GROMACS .gro file of C-alpha atoms in nm:
model
  285
    1MET     CA    1  24.886  14.273  19.535
    2LYS     CA    2  24.891  14.609  19.718
    3ILE     CA    3  24.525  14.564  19.812
    4LYS     CA    4  24.588  14.212  19.942
    5LEU     CA    5  24.886  14.319  20.153
    6GLY     CA    6  24.698  14.625  20.275
    7ALA     CA    7  24.411  14.408  20.397
    8LEU     CA    8  24.657  14.178  20.574
    9LEU     CA    9  24.831  14.470  20.745
   10LEU     CA   10  24.494  14.609  20.854
   11LEU     CA   11  24.408  14.277  21.021
   12LEU     CA   12  24.748  14.270  21.189
   13LEU     CA   13  24.697  14.625  21.315
   14CYS     CA   14  24.362  14.529  21.467
   15ILE     CA   15  24.530  14.245  21.655
   16LEU     CA   16  24.819  14.459  21.776
   17LYS     CA   17  24.572  14.706  21.923
   18THR     CA   18  24.443  14.436  22.157
   19ASN     CA   19  24.569  14.494  22.510
   20GLY     CA   20  24.758  14.253  22.728
   21GLN     CA   21  24.887  14.007  22.468
   22SER     CA   22  25.218  13.864  22.582
   23ASN     CA   23  25.326  13.605  22.324
   24TYR     CA   24  25.362  13.624  21.950
   25SER     CA   25  25.514  13.433  21.661
   26LEU     CA   26  25.590  13.484  21.293
   27ASP     CA   27  25.580  13.183  21.059
   28MET     CA   28  25.700  13.180  20.697
   29ASN     CA   29  25.701  12.871  20.478
   30THR     CA   30  25.684  12.744  20.122
   31LYS     CA   31  25.528  12.412  20.015
   32LEU     CA   32  25.543  12.221  19.687
   33ALA     CA   33  25.310  11.937  19.586
   34THR     CA   34  25.384  11.748  19.264
   35ALA     CA   35  25.101  11.535  19.122
   36ASP     CA   36  25.072  11.341  18.799
   37LYS     CA   37  24.918  11.629  18.604
   38MET     CA   38  25.016  11.945  18.790
   39LYS     CA   39  25.240  12.118  19.043
   40ILE     CA   40  25.103  12.328  19.326
   41ASN     CA   41  25.333  12.575  19.503
   42GLU     CA   42  25.212  12.751  19.817
   43THR     CA   43  25.392  13.035  19.999
   44ALA     CA   44  25.254  13.154  20.333
   45ILE     CA   45  25.324  13.404  20.608
   46GLY     CA   46  25.139  13.394  20.938
   47PHE     CA   47  25.140  13.613  21.248
   48GLU     CA   48  25.002  13.492  21.583
   49LEU     CA   49  24.937  13.671  21.910
   50SER     CA   50  24.828  13.489  22.224
   51HIS     CA   51  24.763  13.574  22.586
   52LYS     CA   52  24.668  13.398  22.907
   53ILE     CA   53  24.406  13.628  23.055
   54ASP     CA   54  24.387  13.459  23.393
   55SER     CA   55  24.405  13.111  23.544
   56THR     CA   56  24.096  12.993  23.352
   57ASN     CA   57  24.087  13.193  23.025
   58SER     CA   58  24.323  13.234  22.731
   59PHE     CA   59  24.300  13.329  22.364
   60SER     CA   60  24.503  13.346  22.043
   61ASN     CA   61  24.459  13.534  21.716
   62THR     CA   62  24.634  13.431  21.395
   63VAL     CA   63  24.638  13.612  21.061
   64THR     CA   64  24.773  13.422  20.757
   65TYR     CA   65  24.827  13.517  20.395
   66LYS     CA   66  24.889  13.244  20.135
   67LYS     CA   67  24.978  13.261  19.767
   68THR     CA   68  24.909  12.949  19.560
   69VAL     CA   69  25.049  12.897  19.211
   70VAL     CA   70  24.928  12.602  19.000
   71THR     CA   71  25.125  12.476  18.700
   72TYR     CA   72  24.968  12.208  18.481
   73GLU     CA   73  24.914  12.102  18.119
   74LEU     CA   74  24.669  12.380  18.043
   75SER     CA   75  24.671  12.326  17.667
   76LYS     CA   76  24.575  11.964  17.717
   77TYR     CA   77  24.260  12.056  17.910
   78ASN     CA   78  24.149  12.349  17.688
   79LEU     CA   79  24.013  12.548  17.980
   80MET     CA   80  24.037  12.884  17.801
   81HIS     CA   81  24.138  13.047  18.131
   82ASP     CA   82  24.468  13.058  18.321
   83LEU     CA   83  24.358  12.928  18.664
   84ASN     CA   84  24.719  12.961  18.781
   85ASN     CA   85  24.722  13.211  19.069
   86PHE     CA   86  24.514  13.214  19.385
   87SER     CA   87  24.534  13.391  19.721
   88SER     CA   88  24.401  13.332  20.072
   89ILE     CA   89  24.359  13.559  20.373
   90GLU     CA   90  24.239  13.406  20.698
   91ASN     CA   91  24.197  13.525  21.055
   92LYS     CA   92  24.164  13.259  21.325
   93LEU     CA   93  24.044  13.355  21.673
   94ALA     CA   94  24.061  13.082  21.937
   95LEU     CA   95  23.929  13.097  22.295
   96ASN     CA   96  24.002  12.847  22.572
   97ARG     CA   97  23.839  12.817  22.915
   98VAL     CA   98  23.935  12.582  23.196
   99LEU     CA   99  23.616  12.419  23.325
  100SER     CA  100  23.776  12.206  23.595
  101ASN     CA  101  24.107  12.048  23.683
  102LYS     CA  102  24.034  11.786  23.414
  103ALA     CA  103  23.831  11.964  23.142
  104ILE     CA  104  23.903  12.254  22.904
  105PHE     CA  105  23.651  12.408  22.662
  106ASN     CA  106  23.786  12.531  22.325
  107ILE     CA  107  23.617  12.731  22.050
  108HIS     CA  108  23.759  12.891  21.736
  109LEU     CA  109  23.626  13.098  21.448
  110LYS     CA  110  23.815  13.126  21.119
  111PRO     CA  111  23.674  13.349  20.843
  112ILE     CA  112  23.874  13.295  20.524
  113LEU     CA  113  23.882  13.457  20.181
  114ASN     CA  114  24.005  13.233  19.898
  115PHE     CA  115  24.008  13.422  19.570
  116GLU     CA  116  24.167  13.449  19.226
  117ASN     CA  117  24.251  13.819  19.191
  118LYS     CA  118  23.964  14.019  19.336
  119MET     CA  119  23.856  13.996  19.699
  120ARG     CA  120  23.480  13.986  19.755
  121LEU     CA  121  23.348  13.989  20.111
  122SER     CA  122  23.039  13.804  19.992
  123THR     CA  123  23.257  13.495  19.932
  124ILE     CA  124  23.394  13.468  20.288
  125GLN     CA  125  23.391  13.110  20.411
  126TRP     CA  126  23.305  13.091  20.781
  127LEU     CA  127  23.501  12.802  20.927
  128GLY     CA  128  23.551  12.705  21.288
  129GLY     CA  129  23.469  12.455  21.556
  130THR     CA  130  23.444  12.371  21.923
  131SER     CA  131  23.579  12.092  22.141
  132VAL     CA  132  23.628  11.975  22.499
  133ASP     CA  133  23.960  11.836  22.622
  134TYR     CA  134  23.942  11.587  22.908
  135THR     CA  135  24.249  11.482  23.104
  136ILE     CA  136  24.222  11.113  23.190
  137ASN     CA  137  24.548  11.110  23.384
  138ASP     CA  138  24.890  11.274  23.365
  139LYS     CA  139  24.976  11.081  23.047
  140ASN     CA  140  24.646  11.050  22.861
  141ASN     CA  141  24.406  11.308  22.718
  142LEU     CA  142  24.084  11.279  22.515
  143SER     CA  143  23.929  11.554  22.298
  144VAL     CA  144  23.590  11.548  22.123
  145GLY     CA  145  23.417  11.821  21.927
  146ILE     CA  146  23.271  11.941  21.600
  147THR     CA  147  23.420  12.145  21.315
  148ARG     CA  148  23.322  12.318  20.991
  149ASN     CA  149  23.594  12.295  20.728
  150VAL     CA  150  23.678  12.167  20.380
  151TYR     CA  151  23.713  11.788  20.394
  152PHE     CA  152  23.699  11.534  20.111
  153GLY     CA  153  23.644  11.814  19.857
  154ASN     CA  154  23.341  11.977  20.023
  155LEU     CA  155  23.262  12.227  20.296
  156ARG     CA  156  23.133  12.002  20.575
  157ILE     CA  157  23.036  11.996  20.941
  158LEU     CA  158  23.195  11.687  21.094
  159PRO     CA  159  23.272  11.551  21.441
  160THR     CA  160  23.633  11.557  21.561
  161MET     CA  161  23.813  11.330  21.803
  162SER     CA  162  24.167  11.282  21.925
  163TYR     CA  163  24.335  11.067  22.186
  164LYS     CA  164  24.673  11.185  22.312
  165ALA     CA  165  24.917  10.971  22.505
  166GLN     CA  166  25.261  11.050  22.645
  167LEU     CA  167  25.431  10.721  22.573
  168SER     CA  168  25.760  10.823  22.732
  169LYS     CA  169  25.950  11.134  22.832
  170LYS     CA  170  26.050  11.186  22.469
  171THR     CA  171  25.764  11.024  22.274
  172ALA     CA  172  25.404  11.145  22.228
  173LEU     CA  173  25.118  10.994  22.027
  174GLU     CA  174  24.798  11.154  21.895
  175ILE     CA  175  24.533  10.949  21.713
  176GLY     CA  176  24.215  11.097  21.570
  177PHE     CA  177  24.043  11.303  21.302
  178PRO     CA  178  24.141  11.525  21.125
  179VAL     CA  179  24.498  11.495  21.258
  180SER     CA  180  24.709  11.205  21.386
  181LYS     CA  181  25.079  11.220  21.470
  182LEU     CA  182  25.368  11.050  21.646
  183SER     CA  183  25.642  11.277  21.785
  184TYR     CA  184  25.988  11.203  21.921
  185SER     CA  185  26.195  11.476  22.088
  186TYR     CA  186  26.558  11.371  22.081
  187ASN     CA  187  26.643  11.678  22.286
  188TYR     CA  188  26.538  12.043  22.315
  189LYS     CA  189  26.678  12.127  21.973
  190ASN     CA  190  26.560  11.830  21.766
  191THR     CA  191  26.207  11.689  21.719
  192PHE     CA  192  26.091  11.430  21.466
  193THR     CA  193  25.722  11.385  21.383
  194VAL     CA  194  25.514  11.165  21.153
  195ASN     CA  195  25.187  11.344  21.065
  196ASN     CA  196  24.867  11.237  20.894
  197SER     CA  197  24.603  11.503  20.823
  198PHE     CA  198  24.304  11.579  20.602
  199GLN     CA  199  24.326  11.910  20.413
  200GLY     CA  200  24.124  12.107  20.162
  201VAL     CA  201  24.054  12.450  20.013
  202ILE     CA  202  23.795  12.605  19.779
  203PHE     CA  203  23.903  12.906  19.567
  204ASN     CA  204  23.639  13.138  19.419
  205LEU     CA  205  23.702  13.270  19.068
  206ASP     CA  206  23.667  13.642  18.992
  207LYS     CA  207  23.364  13.562  18.778
  208PRO     CA  208  23.207  13.246  18.636
  209TYR     CA  209  23.301  13.146  18.283
  210SER     CA  210  23.238  12.858  18.045
  211ASN     CA  211  23.499  12.610  17.929
  212TYR     CA  212  23.534  12.479  17.576
  213ILE     CA  213  23.248  12.232  17.613
  214GLY     CA  214  23.012  12.488  17.765
  215ASN     CA  215  23.028  12.391  18.134
  216SER     CA  216  23.009  12.681  18.382
  217ILE     CA  217  23.308  12.720  18.618
  218ALA     CA  218  23.290  12.936  18.934
  219SER     CA  219  23.534  12.775  19.181
  220VAL     CA  220  23.839  12.550  19.213
  221THR     CA  221  23.859  12.279  19.482
  222TYR     CA  222  24.176  12.108  19.602
  223SER     CA  223  24.177  11.840  19.876
  224GLN     CA  224  24.391  11.552  19.996
  225MET     CA  225  24.503  11.335  20.285
  226ALA     CA  226  24.867  11.414  20.364
  227THR     CA  227  25.115  11.186  20.536
  228THR     CA  228  25.444  11.360  20.611
  229PHE     CA  229  25.767  11.325  20.805
  230GLU     CA  230  25.869  11.645  20.983
  231TYR     CA  231  26.195  11.757  21.141
  232ILE     CA  232  26.200  12.065  21.366
  233ARG     CA  233  26.530  12.226  21.460
  234ASN     CA  234  26.521  12.481  21.741
  235ILE     CA  235  26.814  12.711  21.671
  236ASP     CA  236  26.771  12.904  21.996
  237ARG     CA  237  26.486  13.020  22.221
  238TYR     CA  238  26.351  13.244  21.942
  239TRP     CA  239  26.416  13.081  21.604
  240SER     CA  240  26.326  12.738  21.469
  241LEU     CA  241  26.343  12.572  21.127
  242TYR     CA  242  26.118  12.293  21.006
  243PHE     CA  243  26.125  12.057  20.711
  244GLN     CA  244  25.840  11.836  20.591
  245GLY     CA  245  25.838  11.573  20.321
  246GLY     CA  246  25.580  11.312  20.234
  247TYR     CA  247  25.294  11.199  20.020
  248ASN     CA  248  24.941  11.326  19.950
  249PHE     CA  249  24.688  11.046  19.905
  250ASN     CA  250  24.349  11.072  19.733
  251THR     CA  251  24.442  11.411  19.588
  252ASN     CA  252  24.149  11.580  19.416
  253TYR     CA  253  24.158  11.891  19.199
  254TYR     CA  254  23.841  11.988  19.018
  255LEU     CA  255  23.633  12.280  18.891
  256SER     CA  256  23.273  12.347  18.999
  257ASP     CA  257  22.983  12.567  18.887
  258ASP     CA  258  22.808  12.818  19.114
  259THR     CA  259  22.582  12.547  19.258
  260GLY     CA  260  22.871  12.318  19.359
  261ASN     CA  261  22.835  12.063  19.078
  262ARG     CA  262  23.160  11.945  18.919
  263SER     CA  263  23.226  12.095  18.577
  264TYR     CA  264  23.573  11.956  18.519
  265ASP     CA  265  23.767  11.690  18.713
  266PHE     CA  266  24.143  11.646  18.680
  267THR     CA  267  24.115  11.310  18.861
  268SER     CA  268  24.459  11.343  19.022
  269THR     CA  269  24.538  11.062  19.260
  270ASN     CA  270  24.861  11.100  19.458
  271ALA     CA  271  25.131  11.366  19.495
  272TYR     CA  272  25.470  11.415  19.657
  273THR     CA  273  25.493  11.711  19.894
  274LEU     CA  274  25.779  11.917  20.040
  275ASN     CA  275  25.751  12.199  20.292
  276ILE     CA  276  26.025  12.425  20.433
  277GLY     CA  277  25.966  12.696  20.692
  278ILE     CA  278  26.114  12.925  20.956
  279LYS     CA  279  25.943  13.045  21.273
  280LEU     CA  280  26.014  13.323  21.522
  281ASN     CA  281  25.874  13.292  21.875
  282ILE     CA  282  25.889  13.564  22.138
  283ASN     CA  283  25.741  13.519  22.485
  284LYS     CA  284  25.698  13.828  22.699
  285GLN     CA  285  25.698  13.760  23.070
   0.00000   0.00000   0.00000
């Protein structure tokens, strides 16, 4: 644990050394997903720094550490290995450039380490993507791009698309892949959102091992489509609380060998999910 936290602090220090950054936020949350055969509890802390360089360029840098604990009927599956605790460290760098009064170019790179107990740089997953936002008019926006991420249980390169519409002063709609949402801001302090998103993660084990029937296991994959209802409460200009509850559809949790072939499939289907978090935002003028 000391090594993990030390690595996280080192990444944070590198970000803090960057000159001219004027905005930052700290996000802490815990999430619970309860499926038919297991429970997955995730605790995360993230730190973001962002800065508008000039009228055409801006960037943000986010470092996140996550701890995932899985509880399931281990004796039933005879895996001969705990497979209970996993960690993630990710660093997302995003750059944005205004191309014209209607178009913005976006690119982000997100190296991520998902591991059991021992971090190995050789297992870094290089995720990221690029997109172009086009403003149709003052109420409608279209974004198209491409991304590399874990979707449908595999690391894939897929096209992305979203259409955003400001339906009214208080209501906004976004339709697309991998995220769609409908938001309603009752006032400054209260916002309600219905979200639908595709999510996934691949954890690398410390070393491959064989289960009781002789299949090799080198990684654990967890993916789902999540539909949630979210309430955000802005306490003041700095602090906000958020609560999410919903359902994960097409939940998959399976073990793979070092070539990516499935060695063991838990064939989970759906899961209830609950997420509670607190966020600190500070904007330096």
